[in-house]
Short mmCIF file of N, CA and C and ligand atoms in Angstrom, two decimals:
data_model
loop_
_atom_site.label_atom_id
_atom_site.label_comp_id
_atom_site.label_asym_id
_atom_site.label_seq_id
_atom_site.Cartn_x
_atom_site.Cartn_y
_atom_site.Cartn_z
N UNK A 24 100.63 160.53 117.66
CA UNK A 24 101.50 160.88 118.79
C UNK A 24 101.32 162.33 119.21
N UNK A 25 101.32 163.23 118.22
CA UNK A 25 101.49 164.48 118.71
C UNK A 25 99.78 164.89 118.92
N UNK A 26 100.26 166.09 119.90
CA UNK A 26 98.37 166.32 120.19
C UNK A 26 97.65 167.91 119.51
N UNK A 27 97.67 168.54 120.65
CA UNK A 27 97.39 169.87 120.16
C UNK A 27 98.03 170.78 119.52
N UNK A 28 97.85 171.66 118.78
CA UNK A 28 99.21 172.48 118.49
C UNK A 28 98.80 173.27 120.07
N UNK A 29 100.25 173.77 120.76
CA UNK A 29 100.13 174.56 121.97
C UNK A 29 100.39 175.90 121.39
N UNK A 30 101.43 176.18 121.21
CA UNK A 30 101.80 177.38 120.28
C UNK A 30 102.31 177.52 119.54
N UNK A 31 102.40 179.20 118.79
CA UNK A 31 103.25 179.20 117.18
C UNK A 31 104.27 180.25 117.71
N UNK A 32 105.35 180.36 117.73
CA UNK A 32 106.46 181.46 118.26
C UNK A 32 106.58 182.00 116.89
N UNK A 33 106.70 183.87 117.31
CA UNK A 33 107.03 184.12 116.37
C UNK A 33 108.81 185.49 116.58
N UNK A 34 109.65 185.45 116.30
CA UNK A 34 110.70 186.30 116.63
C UNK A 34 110.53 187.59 116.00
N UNK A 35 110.10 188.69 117.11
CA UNK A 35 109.93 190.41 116.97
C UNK A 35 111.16 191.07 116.93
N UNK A 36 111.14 192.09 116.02
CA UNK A 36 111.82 192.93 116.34
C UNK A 36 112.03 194.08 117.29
N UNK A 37 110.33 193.99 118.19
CA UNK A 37 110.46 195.44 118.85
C UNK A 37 108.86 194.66 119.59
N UNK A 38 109.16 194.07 120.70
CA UNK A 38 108.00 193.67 121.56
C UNK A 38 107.02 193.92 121.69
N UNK A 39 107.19 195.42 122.08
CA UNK A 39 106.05 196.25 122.49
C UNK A 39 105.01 196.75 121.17
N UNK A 40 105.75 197.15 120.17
CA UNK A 40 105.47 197.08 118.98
C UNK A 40 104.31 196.01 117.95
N UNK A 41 105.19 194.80 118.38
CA UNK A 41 104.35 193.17 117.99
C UNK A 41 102.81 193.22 118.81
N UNK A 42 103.25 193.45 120.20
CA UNK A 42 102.02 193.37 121.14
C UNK A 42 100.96 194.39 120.54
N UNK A 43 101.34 195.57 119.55
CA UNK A 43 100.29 196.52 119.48
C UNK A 43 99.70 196.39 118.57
N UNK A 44 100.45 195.50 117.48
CA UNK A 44 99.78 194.79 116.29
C UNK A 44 98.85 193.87 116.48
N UNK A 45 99.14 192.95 117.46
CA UNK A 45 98.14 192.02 118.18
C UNK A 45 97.22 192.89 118.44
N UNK A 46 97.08 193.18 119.37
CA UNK A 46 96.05 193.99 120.21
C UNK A 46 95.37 194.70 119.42
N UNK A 47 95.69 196.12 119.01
CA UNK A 47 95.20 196.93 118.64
C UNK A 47 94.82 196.84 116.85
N UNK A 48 95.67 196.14 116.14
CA UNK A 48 95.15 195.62 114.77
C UNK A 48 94.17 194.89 114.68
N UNK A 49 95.21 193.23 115.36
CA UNK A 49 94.14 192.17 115.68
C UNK A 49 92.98 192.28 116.04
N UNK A 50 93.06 192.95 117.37
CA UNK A 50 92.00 192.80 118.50
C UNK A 50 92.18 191.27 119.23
N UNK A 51 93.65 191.22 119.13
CA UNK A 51 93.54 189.59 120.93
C UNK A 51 94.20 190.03 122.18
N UNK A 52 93.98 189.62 122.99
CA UNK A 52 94.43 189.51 124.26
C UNK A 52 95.39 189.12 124.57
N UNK A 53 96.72 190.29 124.93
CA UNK A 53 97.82 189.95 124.88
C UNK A 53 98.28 189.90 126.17
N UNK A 54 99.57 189.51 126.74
CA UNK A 54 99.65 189.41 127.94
C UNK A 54 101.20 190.68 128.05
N UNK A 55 101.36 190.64 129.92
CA UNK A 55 102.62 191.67 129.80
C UNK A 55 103.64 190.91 129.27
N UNK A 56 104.55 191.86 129.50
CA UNK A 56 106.04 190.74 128.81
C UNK A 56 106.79 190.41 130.05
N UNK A 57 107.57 189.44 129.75
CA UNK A 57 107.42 187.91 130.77
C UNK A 57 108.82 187.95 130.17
N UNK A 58 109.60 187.72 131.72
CA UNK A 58 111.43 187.97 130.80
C UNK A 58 111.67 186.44 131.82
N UNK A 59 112.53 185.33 130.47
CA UNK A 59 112.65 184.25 131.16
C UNK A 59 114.34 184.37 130.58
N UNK A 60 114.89 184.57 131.78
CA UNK A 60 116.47 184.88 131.66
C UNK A 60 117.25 182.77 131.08
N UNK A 61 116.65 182.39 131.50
CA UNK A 61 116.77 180.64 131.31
C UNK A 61 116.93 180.54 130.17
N UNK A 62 115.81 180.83 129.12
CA UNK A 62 115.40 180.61 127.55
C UNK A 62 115.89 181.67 127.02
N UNK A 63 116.73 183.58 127.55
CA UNK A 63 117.30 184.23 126.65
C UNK A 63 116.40 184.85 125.68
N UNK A 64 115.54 184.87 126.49
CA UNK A 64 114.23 185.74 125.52
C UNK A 64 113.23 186.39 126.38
N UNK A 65 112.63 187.29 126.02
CA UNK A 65 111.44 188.33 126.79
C UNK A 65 110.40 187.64 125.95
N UNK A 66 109.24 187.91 126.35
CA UNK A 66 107.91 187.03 125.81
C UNK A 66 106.89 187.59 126.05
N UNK A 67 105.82 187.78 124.84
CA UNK A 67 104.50 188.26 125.22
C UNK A 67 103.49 187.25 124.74
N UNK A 68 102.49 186.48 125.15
CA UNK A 68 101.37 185.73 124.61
C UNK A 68 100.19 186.36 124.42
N UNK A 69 100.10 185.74 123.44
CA UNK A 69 98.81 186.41 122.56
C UNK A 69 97.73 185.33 122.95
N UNK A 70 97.07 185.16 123.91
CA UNK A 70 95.68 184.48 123.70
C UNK A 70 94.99 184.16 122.58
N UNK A 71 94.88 183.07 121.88
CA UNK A 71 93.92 183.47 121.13
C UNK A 71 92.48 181.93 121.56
N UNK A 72 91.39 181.69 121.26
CA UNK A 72 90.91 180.57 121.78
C UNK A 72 91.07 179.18 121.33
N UNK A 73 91.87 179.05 120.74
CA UNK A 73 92.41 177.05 120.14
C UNK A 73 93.77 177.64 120.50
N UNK A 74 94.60 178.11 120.72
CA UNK A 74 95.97 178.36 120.87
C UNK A 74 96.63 179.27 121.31
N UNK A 75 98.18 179.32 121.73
CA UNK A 75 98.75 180.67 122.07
C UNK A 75 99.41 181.21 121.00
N UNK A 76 99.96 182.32 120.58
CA UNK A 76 101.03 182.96 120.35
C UNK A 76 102.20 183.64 120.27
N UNK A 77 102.93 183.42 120.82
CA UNK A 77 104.17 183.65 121.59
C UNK A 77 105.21 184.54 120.71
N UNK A 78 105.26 186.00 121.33
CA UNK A 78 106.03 187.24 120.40
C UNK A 78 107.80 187.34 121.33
N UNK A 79 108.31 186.54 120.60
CA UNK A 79 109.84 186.64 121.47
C UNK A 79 110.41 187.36 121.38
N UNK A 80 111.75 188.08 121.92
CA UNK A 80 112.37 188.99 121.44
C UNK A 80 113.56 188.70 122.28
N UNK A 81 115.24 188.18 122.17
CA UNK A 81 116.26 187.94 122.43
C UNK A 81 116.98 189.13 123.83
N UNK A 82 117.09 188.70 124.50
CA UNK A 82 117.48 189.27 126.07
C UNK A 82 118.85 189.85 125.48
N UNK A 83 119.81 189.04 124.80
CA UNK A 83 120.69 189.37 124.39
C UNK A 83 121.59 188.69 123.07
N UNK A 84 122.83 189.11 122.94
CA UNK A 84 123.16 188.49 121.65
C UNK A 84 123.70 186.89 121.97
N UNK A 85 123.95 186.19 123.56
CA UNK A 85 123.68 185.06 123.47
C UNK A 85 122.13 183.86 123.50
N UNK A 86 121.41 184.57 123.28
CA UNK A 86 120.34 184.60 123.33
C UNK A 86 120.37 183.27 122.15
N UNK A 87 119.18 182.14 122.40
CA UNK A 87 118.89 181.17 120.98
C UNK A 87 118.39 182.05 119.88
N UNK A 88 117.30 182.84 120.00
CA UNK A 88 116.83 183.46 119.07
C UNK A 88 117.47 185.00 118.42
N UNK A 89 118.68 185.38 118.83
CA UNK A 89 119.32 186.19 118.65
C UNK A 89 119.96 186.14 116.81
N UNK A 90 120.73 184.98 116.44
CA UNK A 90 121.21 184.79 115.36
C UNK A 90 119.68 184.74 114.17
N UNK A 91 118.31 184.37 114.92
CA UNK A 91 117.46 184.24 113.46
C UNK A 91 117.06 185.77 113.41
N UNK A 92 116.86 186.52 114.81
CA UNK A 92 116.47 187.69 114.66
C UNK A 92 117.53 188.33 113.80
N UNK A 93 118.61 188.34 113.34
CA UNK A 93 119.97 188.98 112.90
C UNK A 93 119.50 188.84 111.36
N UNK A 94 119.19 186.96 110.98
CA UNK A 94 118.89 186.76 109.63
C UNK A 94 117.16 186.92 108.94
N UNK A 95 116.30 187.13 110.38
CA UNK A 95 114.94 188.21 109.99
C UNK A 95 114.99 189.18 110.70
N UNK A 96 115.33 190.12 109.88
CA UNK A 96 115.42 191.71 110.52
C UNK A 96 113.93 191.83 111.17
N UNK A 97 113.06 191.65 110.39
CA UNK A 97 111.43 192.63 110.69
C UNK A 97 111.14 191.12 111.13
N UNK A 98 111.38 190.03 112.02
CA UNK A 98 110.86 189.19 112.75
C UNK A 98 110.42 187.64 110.98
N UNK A 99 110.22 186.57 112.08
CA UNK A 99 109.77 185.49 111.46
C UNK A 99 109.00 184.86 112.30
N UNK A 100 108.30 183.44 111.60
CA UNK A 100 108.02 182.48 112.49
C UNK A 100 109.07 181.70 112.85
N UNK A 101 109.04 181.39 113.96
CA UNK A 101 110.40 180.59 114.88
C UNK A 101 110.03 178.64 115.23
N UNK A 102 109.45 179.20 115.04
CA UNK A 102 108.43 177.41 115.83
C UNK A 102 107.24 177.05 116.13
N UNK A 103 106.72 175.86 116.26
CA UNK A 103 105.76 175.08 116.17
C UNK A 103 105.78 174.01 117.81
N UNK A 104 104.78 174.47 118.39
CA UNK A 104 104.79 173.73 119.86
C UNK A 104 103.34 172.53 119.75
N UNK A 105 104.10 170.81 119.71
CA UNK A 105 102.90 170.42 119.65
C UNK A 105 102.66 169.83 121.02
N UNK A 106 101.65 169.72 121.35
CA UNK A 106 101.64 169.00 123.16
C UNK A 106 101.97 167.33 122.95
N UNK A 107 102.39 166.47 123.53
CA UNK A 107 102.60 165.20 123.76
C UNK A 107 102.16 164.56 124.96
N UNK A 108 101.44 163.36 125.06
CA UNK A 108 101.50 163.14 126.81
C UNK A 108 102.63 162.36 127.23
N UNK A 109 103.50 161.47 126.42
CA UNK A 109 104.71 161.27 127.04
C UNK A 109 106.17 161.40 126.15
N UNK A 110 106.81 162.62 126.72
CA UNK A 110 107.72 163.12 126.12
C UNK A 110 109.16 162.14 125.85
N UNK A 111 109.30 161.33 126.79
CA UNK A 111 110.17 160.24 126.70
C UNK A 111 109.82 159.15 125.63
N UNK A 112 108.92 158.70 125.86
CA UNK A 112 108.36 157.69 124.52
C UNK A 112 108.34 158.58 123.50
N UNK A 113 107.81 159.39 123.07
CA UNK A 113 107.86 160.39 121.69
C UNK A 113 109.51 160.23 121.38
N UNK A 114 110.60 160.86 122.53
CA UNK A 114 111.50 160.79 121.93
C UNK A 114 112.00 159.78 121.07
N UNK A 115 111.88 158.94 122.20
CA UNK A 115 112.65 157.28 121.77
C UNK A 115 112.14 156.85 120.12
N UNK A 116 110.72 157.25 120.12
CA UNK A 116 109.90 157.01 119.10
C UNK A 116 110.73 157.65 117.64
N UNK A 117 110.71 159.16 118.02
CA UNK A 117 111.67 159.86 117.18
C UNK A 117 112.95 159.54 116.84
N UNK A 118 113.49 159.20 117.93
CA UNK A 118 115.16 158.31 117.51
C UNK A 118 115.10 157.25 116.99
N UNK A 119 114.25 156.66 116.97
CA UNK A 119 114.20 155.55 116.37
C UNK A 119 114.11 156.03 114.73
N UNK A 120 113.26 156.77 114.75
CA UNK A 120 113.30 157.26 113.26
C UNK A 120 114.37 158.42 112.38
N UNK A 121 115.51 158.44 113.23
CA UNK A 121 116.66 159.04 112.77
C UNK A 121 116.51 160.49 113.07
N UNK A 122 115.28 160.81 113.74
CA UNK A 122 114.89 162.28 113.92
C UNK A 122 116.17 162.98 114.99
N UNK A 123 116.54 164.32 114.71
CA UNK A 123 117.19 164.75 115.97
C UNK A 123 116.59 165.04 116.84
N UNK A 124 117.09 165.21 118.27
CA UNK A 124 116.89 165.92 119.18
C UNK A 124 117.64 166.92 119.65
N UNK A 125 117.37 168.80 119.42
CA UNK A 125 118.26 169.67 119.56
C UNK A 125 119.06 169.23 121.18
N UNK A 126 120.45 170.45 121.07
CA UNK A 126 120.71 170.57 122.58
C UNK A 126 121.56 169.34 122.76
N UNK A 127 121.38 168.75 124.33
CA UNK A 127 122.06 167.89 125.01
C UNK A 127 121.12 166.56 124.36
N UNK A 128 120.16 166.39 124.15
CA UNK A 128 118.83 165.73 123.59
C UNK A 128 117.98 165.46 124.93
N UNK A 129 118.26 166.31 125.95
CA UNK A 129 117.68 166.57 127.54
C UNK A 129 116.51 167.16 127.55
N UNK A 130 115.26 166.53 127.72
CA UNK A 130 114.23 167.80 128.21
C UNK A 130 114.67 168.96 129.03
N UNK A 131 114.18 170.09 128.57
CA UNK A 131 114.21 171.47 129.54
C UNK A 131 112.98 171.42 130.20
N UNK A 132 113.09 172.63 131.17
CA UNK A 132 111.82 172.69 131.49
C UNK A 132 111.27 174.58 130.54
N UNK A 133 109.91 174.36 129.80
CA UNK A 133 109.62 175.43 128.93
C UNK A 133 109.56 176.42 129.35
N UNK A 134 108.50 177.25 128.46
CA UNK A 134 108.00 178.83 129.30
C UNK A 134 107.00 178.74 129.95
N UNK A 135 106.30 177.55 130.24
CA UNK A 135 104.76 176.98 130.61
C UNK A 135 104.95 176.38 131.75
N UNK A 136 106.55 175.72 132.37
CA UNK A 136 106.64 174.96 133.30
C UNK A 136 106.33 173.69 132.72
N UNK A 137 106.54 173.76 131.87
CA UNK A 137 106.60 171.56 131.39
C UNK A 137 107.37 171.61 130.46
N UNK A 138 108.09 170.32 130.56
CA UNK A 138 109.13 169.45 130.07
C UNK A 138 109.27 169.66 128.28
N UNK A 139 110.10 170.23 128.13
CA UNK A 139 109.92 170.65 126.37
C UNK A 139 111.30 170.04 125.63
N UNK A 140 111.16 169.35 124.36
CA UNK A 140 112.56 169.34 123.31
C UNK A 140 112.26 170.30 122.14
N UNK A 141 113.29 170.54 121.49
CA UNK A 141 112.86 170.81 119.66
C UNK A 141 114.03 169.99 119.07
N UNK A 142 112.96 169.57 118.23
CA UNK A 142 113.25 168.80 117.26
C UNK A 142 114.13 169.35 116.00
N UNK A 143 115.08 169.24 114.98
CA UNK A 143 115.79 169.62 114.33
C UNK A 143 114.89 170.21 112.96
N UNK A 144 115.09 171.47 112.40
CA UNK A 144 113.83 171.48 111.53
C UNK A 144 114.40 170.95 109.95
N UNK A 145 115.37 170.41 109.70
CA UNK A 145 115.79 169.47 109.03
C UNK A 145 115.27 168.48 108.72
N UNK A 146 114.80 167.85 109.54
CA UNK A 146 114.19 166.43 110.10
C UNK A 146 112.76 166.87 109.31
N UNK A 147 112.11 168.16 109.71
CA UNK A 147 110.45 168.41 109.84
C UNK A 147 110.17 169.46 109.13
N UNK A 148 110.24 169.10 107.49
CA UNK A 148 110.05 170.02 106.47
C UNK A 148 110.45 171.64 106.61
N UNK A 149 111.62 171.71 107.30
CA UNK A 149 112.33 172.88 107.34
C UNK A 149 111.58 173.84 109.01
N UNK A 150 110.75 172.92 109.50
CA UNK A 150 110.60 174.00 110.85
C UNK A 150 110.73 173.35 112.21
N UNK A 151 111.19 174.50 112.44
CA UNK A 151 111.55 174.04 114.10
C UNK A 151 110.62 173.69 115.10
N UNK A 152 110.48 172.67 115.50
CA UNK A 152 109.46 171.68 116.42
C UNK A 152 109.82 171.90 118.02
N UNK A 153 108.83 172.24 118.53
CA UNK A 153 108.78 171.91 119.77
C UNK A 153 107.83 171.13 120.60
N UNK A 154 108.55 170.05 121.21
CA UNK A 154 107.42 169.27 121.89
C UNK A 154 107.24 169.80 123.31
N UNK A 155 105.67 169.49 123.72
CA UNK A 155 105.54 169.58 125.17
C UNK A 155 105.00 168.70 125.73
N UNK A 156 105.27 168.38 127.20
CA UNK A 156 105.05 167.11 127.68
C UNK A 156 103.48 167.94 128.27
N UNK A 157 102.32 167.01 128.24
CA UNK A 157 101.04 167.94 128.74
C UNK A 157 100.60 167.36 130.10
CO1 CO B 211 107.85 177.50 122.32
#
């Protein structure tokens, strides 16, 4: 069912900071930061060539990623984005198997412009899942 991994989110403490570790440690291709007031987070992607990387950092303290940034001071990994081609059947598929669906259990629309859930990381050996419709 699931396809590519799309991306790995990871929650920063200091954006600009993360981006220079990328860049200038790494050596990848990072992008500017990208403020999506919707999702409650600022965002930088890290290019890399099989995948993205996604450096979040909480707009504010209602922010989703606000409470993990609180319980990882110096940042964590946040999630796992796998692509799907049909996000409705996956679900159903998943409910059927007792899996949650965070939220309203409503697709959003992502940071990519397509149809995204996460999955409960309860359910998925302790990490937080995100599907994308591709
Ligand atoms: Co994501």
């Amino acid at each position: 069912m699931i396809g590519r991994l799309n991306h790995i989110a990871i929650v920063v403490p200091d954006l600009v900071a993360a981006a220079d570790i990328y860049k200038a440690s790494l050596g990848a291709v990072v992008s500017e930061v990208n403020v999506l007031p919707e999702h409650g987070v600022r965002l930088i992607f890290v290019e890399l060539p099989n995948c993205k990387i996604e450096l979040l950092h909480p707009i504010d303290n209602t922010s989703p990623v606000f409470s993990f940034l609180e319980k990882n001071p110096s940042g964590g990994m946040h999630h796992l984005c796998y692509e799907v081609e049909d996000l409705y059947a996956s679900m159903k598929r998943l409910k059927m198997d007792g899996a949650r669906v965070l939220g309203d259990g409503r697709p959003k629309i992502g940071a990519h412009g397509k149809p995204v859930v996460f999955l409960h990381p309860k359910d998925f050996l302790g990490t937080l899942i995100e599907l994308e419709q591709v």
